[in-house]
Amino acid sequence: MSGELPETVDPDVLVRTMSDARETGTLHLGGVHSIAFAVDDDIELLGRTKLAFHTNGMLFQASGGDGEPLAERQFYSVGGGFVLDEDEINRPDRGAAMVIPHPFGSAVDLLARTTATGLPISALVRVNEMSWR
């Protein structure tokens, strides 16, 4: 909501943004428009609620003074540090004929791939994830 993008934001900026919001009671939407914001009251964590696409998802919703939603956006953490938004998961070509460089279907397959390539598991998985990201 502060104008940062998940794929490029510096985590230290996020910590500072939340700290500033807590101290001042203000959030700067898009870094431009300030609104009253109480972190403990205005952020609702629904730990048992699952979004349709992926279990590790977040719904950001901005509501007006009357409680009616003004805007909302969904994001999903899909592993390897990658975050997809609802536009990316709804792309018609998402998943179409993707070829990953090191496919595996089990832990045994994964270990065989690491032996064959000399890559550690983390590097092999990252190469795979970068192929579709």
PDB file of C-alpha atoms in Angstrom:
ATOM      1  CA  MET A   1       0.000   0.000   0.000  1.00  0.00           C
ATOM      2  CA  SER A   2       2.991   2.269   0.461  1.00  0.00           C
ATOM      3  CA  GLY A   3       3.959   1.967  -3.202  1.00  0.00           C
ATOM      4  CA  GLU A   4       6.678  -0.672  -2.947  1.00  0.00           C
ATOM      5  CA  LEU A   5       6.692  -3.762  -5.169  1.00  0.00           C
ATOM      6  CA  PRO A   6       7.188  -7.208  -3.574  1.00  0.00           C
ATOM      7  CA  GLU A   7       9.884  -8.207  -6.045  1.00  0.00           C
ATOM      8  CA  THR A   8      12.046  -5.114  -5.535  1.00  0.00           C
ATOM      9  CA  VAL A   9      11.394  -3.795  -2.041  1.00  0.00           C
ATOM     10  CA  ASP A  10      14.250  -3.688   0.432  1.00  0.00           C
ATOM     11  CA  PRO A  11      13.074  -5.540   3.593  1.00  0.00           C
ATOM     12  CA  ASP A  12      14.632  -2.780   5.707  1.00  0.00           C
ATOM     13  CA  VAL A  13      12.292  -0.283   4.021  1.00  0.00           C
ATOM     14  CA  LEU A  14       9.308  -2.403   5.069  1.00  0.00           C
ATOM     15  CA  VAL A  15      10.470  -2.487   8.670  1.00  0.00           C
ATOM     16  CA  ARG A  16      10.916   1.284   8.638  1.00  0.00           C
ATOM     17  CA  THR A  17       7.499   1.814   6.983  1.00  0.00           C
ATOM     18  CA  MET A  18       5.727  -0.252   9.662  1.00  0.00           C
ATOM     19  CA  SER A  19       7.689   1.416  12.447  1.00  0.00           C
ATOM     20  CA  ASP A  20       6.820   4.875  11.086  1.00  0.00           C
ATOM     21  CA  ALA A  21       3.143   3.914  10.745  1.00  0.00           C
ATOM     22  CA  ARG A  22       3.086   2.675  14.348  1.00  0.00           C
ATOM     23  CA  GLU A  23       4.751   5.818  15.685  1.00  0.00           C
ATOM     24  CA  THR A  24       2.829   8.397  13.647  1.00  0.00           C
ATOM     25  CA  GLY A  25      -0.523   6.666  13.138  1.00  0.00           C
ATOM     26  CA  THR A  26      -0.156   7.491   9.438  1.00  0.00           C
ATOM     27  CA  LEU A  27       0.390   5.445   6.291  1.00  0.00           C
ATOM     28  CA  HIS A  28       1.507   7.068   3.053  1.00  0.00           C
ATOM     29  CA  LEU A  29      -0.474   5.407   0.251  1.00  0.00           C
ATOM     30  CA  GLY A  30       1.766   5.035  -2.759  1.00  0.00           C
ATOM     31  CA  GLY A  31       4.230   7.182  -0.856  1.00  0.00           C
ATOM     32  CA  VAL A  32       2.042  10.180  -1.710  1.00  0.00           C
ATOM     33  CA  HIS A  33      -1.332  10.334   0.051  1.00  0.00           C
ATOM     34  CA  SER A  34      -1.403  10.092   3.853  1.00  0.00           C
ATOM     35  CA  ILE A  35      -4.188   8.346   5.742  1.00  0.00           C
ATOM     36  CA  ALA A  36      -4.811   7.629   9.406  1.00  0.00           C
ATOM     37  CA  PHE A  37      -3.565   4.120  10.108  1.00  0.00           C
ATOM     38  CA  ALA A  38      -3.387   2.160  13.361  1.00  0.00           C
ATOM     39  CA  VAL A  39      -1.321  -0.968  12.771  1.00  0.00           C
ATOM     40  CA  ASP A  40      -2.964  -2.985  15.546  1.00  0.00           C
ATOM     41  CA  ASP A  41      -6.511  -1.993  14.519  1.00  0.00           C
ATOM     42  CA  ASP A  42      -6.194  -1.721  10.735  1.00  0.00           C
ATOM     43  CA  ILE A  43      -4.363  -4.958   9.988  1.00  0.00           C
ATOM     44  CA  GLU A  44      -6.452  -8.082  10.433  1.00  0.00           C
ATOM     45  CA  LEU A  45      -4.628 -11.399  10.346  1.00  0.00           C
ATOM     46  CA  LEU A  46      -6.811 -14.355   9.399  1.00  0.00           C
ATOM     47  CA  GLY A  47      -4.421 -17.227   9.963  1.00  0.00           C
ATOM     48  CA  ARG A  48      -6.903 -19.975   9.176  1.00  0.00           C
ATOM     49  CA  THR A  49      -8.346 -18.377   6.041  1.00  0.00           C
ATOM     50  CA  LYS A  50      -6.947 -19.782   2.780  1.00  0.00           C
ATOM     51  CA  LEU A  51      -7.159 -18.051  -0.575  1.00  0.00           C
ATOM     52  CA  ALA A  52      -8.147 -20.121  -3.593  1.00  0.00           C
ATOM     53  CA  PHE A  53      -4.870 -20.173  -5.558  1.00  0.00           C
ATOM     54  CA  HIS A  54      -2.320 -21.002  -2.869  1.00  0.00           C
ATOM     55  CA  THR A  55      -2.236 -21.578   0.887  1.00  0.00           C
ATOM     56  CA  ASN A  56       0.458 -18.935   1.415  1.00  0.00           C
ATOM     57  CA  GLY A  57      -1.505 -15.930   0.201  1.00  0.00           C
ATOM     58  CA  MET A  58      -2.403 -12.474   1.412  1.00  0.00           C
ATOM     59  CA  LEU A  59      -5.354 -10.300   0.590  1.00  0.00           C
ATOM     60  CA  PHE A  60      -4.748  -6.569   0.915  1.00  0.00           C
ATOM     61  CA  GLN A  61      -7.971  -4.631   1.123  1.00  0.00           C
ATOM     62  CA  ALA A  62      -8.438  -0.903   1.586  1.00  0.00           C
ATOM     63  CA  SER A  63     -11.787   0.107   3.025  1.00  0.00           C
ATOM     64  CA  GLY A  64     -13.427   3.485   3.373  1.00  0.00           C
ATOM     65  CA  GLY A  65     -14.653   5.034   6.594  1.00  0.00           C
ATOM     66  CA  ASP A  66     -17.934   3.159   6.170  1.00  0.00           C
ATOM     67  CA  GLY A  67     -16.103  -0.184   6.017  1.00  0.00           C
ATOM     68  CA  GLU A  68     -16.890  -0.753   2.339  1.00  0.00           C
ATOM     69  CA  PRO A  69     -13.950  -2.064   0.266  1.00  0.00           C
ATOM     70  CA  LEU A  70     -12.364   0.555  -2.002  1.00  0.00           C
ATOM     71  CA  ALA A  71      -9.652  -1.626  -3.523  1.00  0.00           C
ATOM     72  CA  GLU A  72      -8.103  -5.028  -3.007  1.00  0.00           C
ATOM     73  CA  ARG A  73      -5.203  -7.062  -4.297  1.00  0.00           C
ATOM     74  CA  GLN A  74      -4.061 -10.642  -3.705  1.00  0.00           C
ATOM     75  CA  PHE A  75      -0.447 -11.808  -3.486  1.00  0.00           C
ATOM     76  CA  TYR A  76       0.945 -15.315  -3.124  1.00  0.00           C
ATOM     77  CA  SER A  77       4.340 -16.447  -1.860  1.00  0.00           C
ATOM     78  CA  VAL A  78       5.050 -19.456  -4.047  1.00  0.00           C
ATOM     79  CA  GLY A  79       8.497 -20.422  -2.798  1.00  0.00           C
ATOM     80  CA  GLY A  80      12.067 -19.441  -3.459  1.00  0.00           C
ATOM     81  CA  GLY A  81      11.378 -15.868  -2.473  1.00  0.00           C
ATOM     82  CA  PHE A  82       8.947 -15.423  -5.363  1.00  0.00           C
ATOM     83  CA  VAL A  83       5.698 -13.523  -4.971  1.00  0.00           C
ATOM     84  CA  LEU A  84       2.958 -13.602  -7.612  1.00  0.00           C
ATOM     85  CA  ASP A  85       0.068 -11.192  -7.759  1.00  0.00           C
ATOM     86  CA  GLU A  86      -3.408 -11.984  -9.020  1.00  0.00           C
ATOM     87  CA  ASP A  87      -2.586 -10.698 -12.508  1.00  0.00           C
ATOM     88  CA  GLU A  88       0.336 -13.104 -12.811  1.00  0.00           C
ATOM     89  CA  ILE A  89      -1.617 -16.147 -11.639  1.00  0.00           C
ATOM     90  CA  ASN A  90      -4.498 -15.325 -13.996  1.00  0.00           C
ATOM     91  CA  ARG A  91      -2.334 -14.951 -17.120  1.00  0.00           C
ATOM     92  CA  PRO A  92      -3.614 -17.319 -19.821  1.00  0.00           C
ATOM     93  CA  ASP A  93      -0.076 -18.512 -20.606  1.00  0.00           C
ATOM     94  CA  ARG A  94       0.850 -19.245 -16.968  1.00  0.00           C
ATOM     95  CA  GLY A  95       2.025 -22.821 -16.865  1.00  0.00           C
ATOM     96  CA  ALA A  96       1.695 -23.311 -20.611  1.00  0.00           C
ATOM     97  CA  ALA A  97       4.361 -25.697 -21.865  1.00  0.00           C
ATOM     98  CA  MET A  98       6.917 -24.643 -19.284  1.00  0.00           C
ATOM     99  CA  VAL A  99      10.146 -26.555 -19.554  1.00  0.00           C
ATOM    100  CA  ILE A 100      12.312 -26.469 -16.481  1.00  0.00           C
ATOM    101  CA  PRO A 101      16.002 -27.305 -16.755  1.00  0.00           C
ATOM    102  CA  HIS A 102      16.108 -29.796 -13.862  1.00  0.00           C
ATOM    103  CA  PRO A 103      12.756 -31.584 -13.466  1.00  0.00           C
ATOM    104  CA  PHE A 104      12.284 -33.956 -10.541  1.00  0.00           C
ATOM    105  CA  GLY A 105       9.314 -35.726  -9.048  1.00  0.00           C
ATOM    106  CA  SER A 106      10.699 -37.017  -5.780  1.00  0.00           C
ATOM    107  CA  ALA A 107      13.497 -36.486  -3.278  1.00  0.00           C
ATOM    108  CA  VAL A 108      15.396 -39.368  -4.887  1.00  0.00           C
ATOM    109  CA  ASP A 109      15.125 -37.640  -8.298  1.00  0.00           C
ATOM    110  CA  LEU A 110      16.207 -34.334  -6.762  1.00  0.00           C
ATOM    111  CA  LEU A 111      19.300 -35.874  -5.157  1.00  0.00           C
ATOM    112  CA  ALA A 112      20.187 -37.616  -8.422  1.00  0.00           C
ATOM    113  CA  ARG A 113      19.973 -34.242 -10.202  1.00  0.00           C
ATOM    114  CA  THR A 114      22.241 -32.587  -7.651  1.00  0.00           C
ATOM    115  CA  THR A 115      24.794 -35.380  -8.080  1.00  0.00           C
ATOM    116  CA  ALA A 116      24.630 -35.146 -11.875  1.00  0.00           C
ATOM    117  CA  THR A 117      24.903 -31.337 -12.001  1.00  0.00           C
ATOM    118  CA  GLY A 118      27.113 -30.693  -8.988  1.00  0.00           C
ATOM    119  CA  LEU A 119      24.598 -28.058  -7.843  1.00  0.00           C
ATOM    120  CA  PRO A 120      23.371 -27.886  -4.258  1.00  0.00           C
ATOM    121  CA  ILE A 121      19.605 -28.343  -3.823  1.00  0.00           C
ATOM    122  CA  SER A 122      19.063 -24.614  -3.261  1.00  0.00           C
ATOM    123  CA  ALA A 123      20.815 -23.641  -6.515  1.00  0.00           C
ATOM    124  CA  LEU A 124      19.064 -26.324  -8.550  1.00  0.00           C
ATOM    125  CA  VAL A 125      15.631 -25.284  -7.283  1.00  0.00           C
ATOM    126  CA  ARG A 126      16.449 -21.624  -7.893  1.00  0.00           C
ATOM    127  CA  VAL A 127      17.454 -22.332 -11.518  1.00  0.00           C
ATOM    128  CA  ASN A 128      14.143 -24.161 -12.001  1.00  0.00           C
ATOM    129  CA  GLU A 129      12.144 -21.335 -10.454  1.00  0.00           C
ATOM    130  CA  MET A 130      13.942 -18.691 -12.503  1.00  0.00           C
ATOM    131  CA  SER A 131      12.927 -20.522 -15.694  1.00  0.00           C
ATOM    132  CA  TRP A 132       9.257 -19.750 -15.090  1.00  0.00           C
ATOM    133  CA  ARG A 133       9.687 -16.471 -13.286  1.00  0.00           C
TER     134      ARG A 133
END
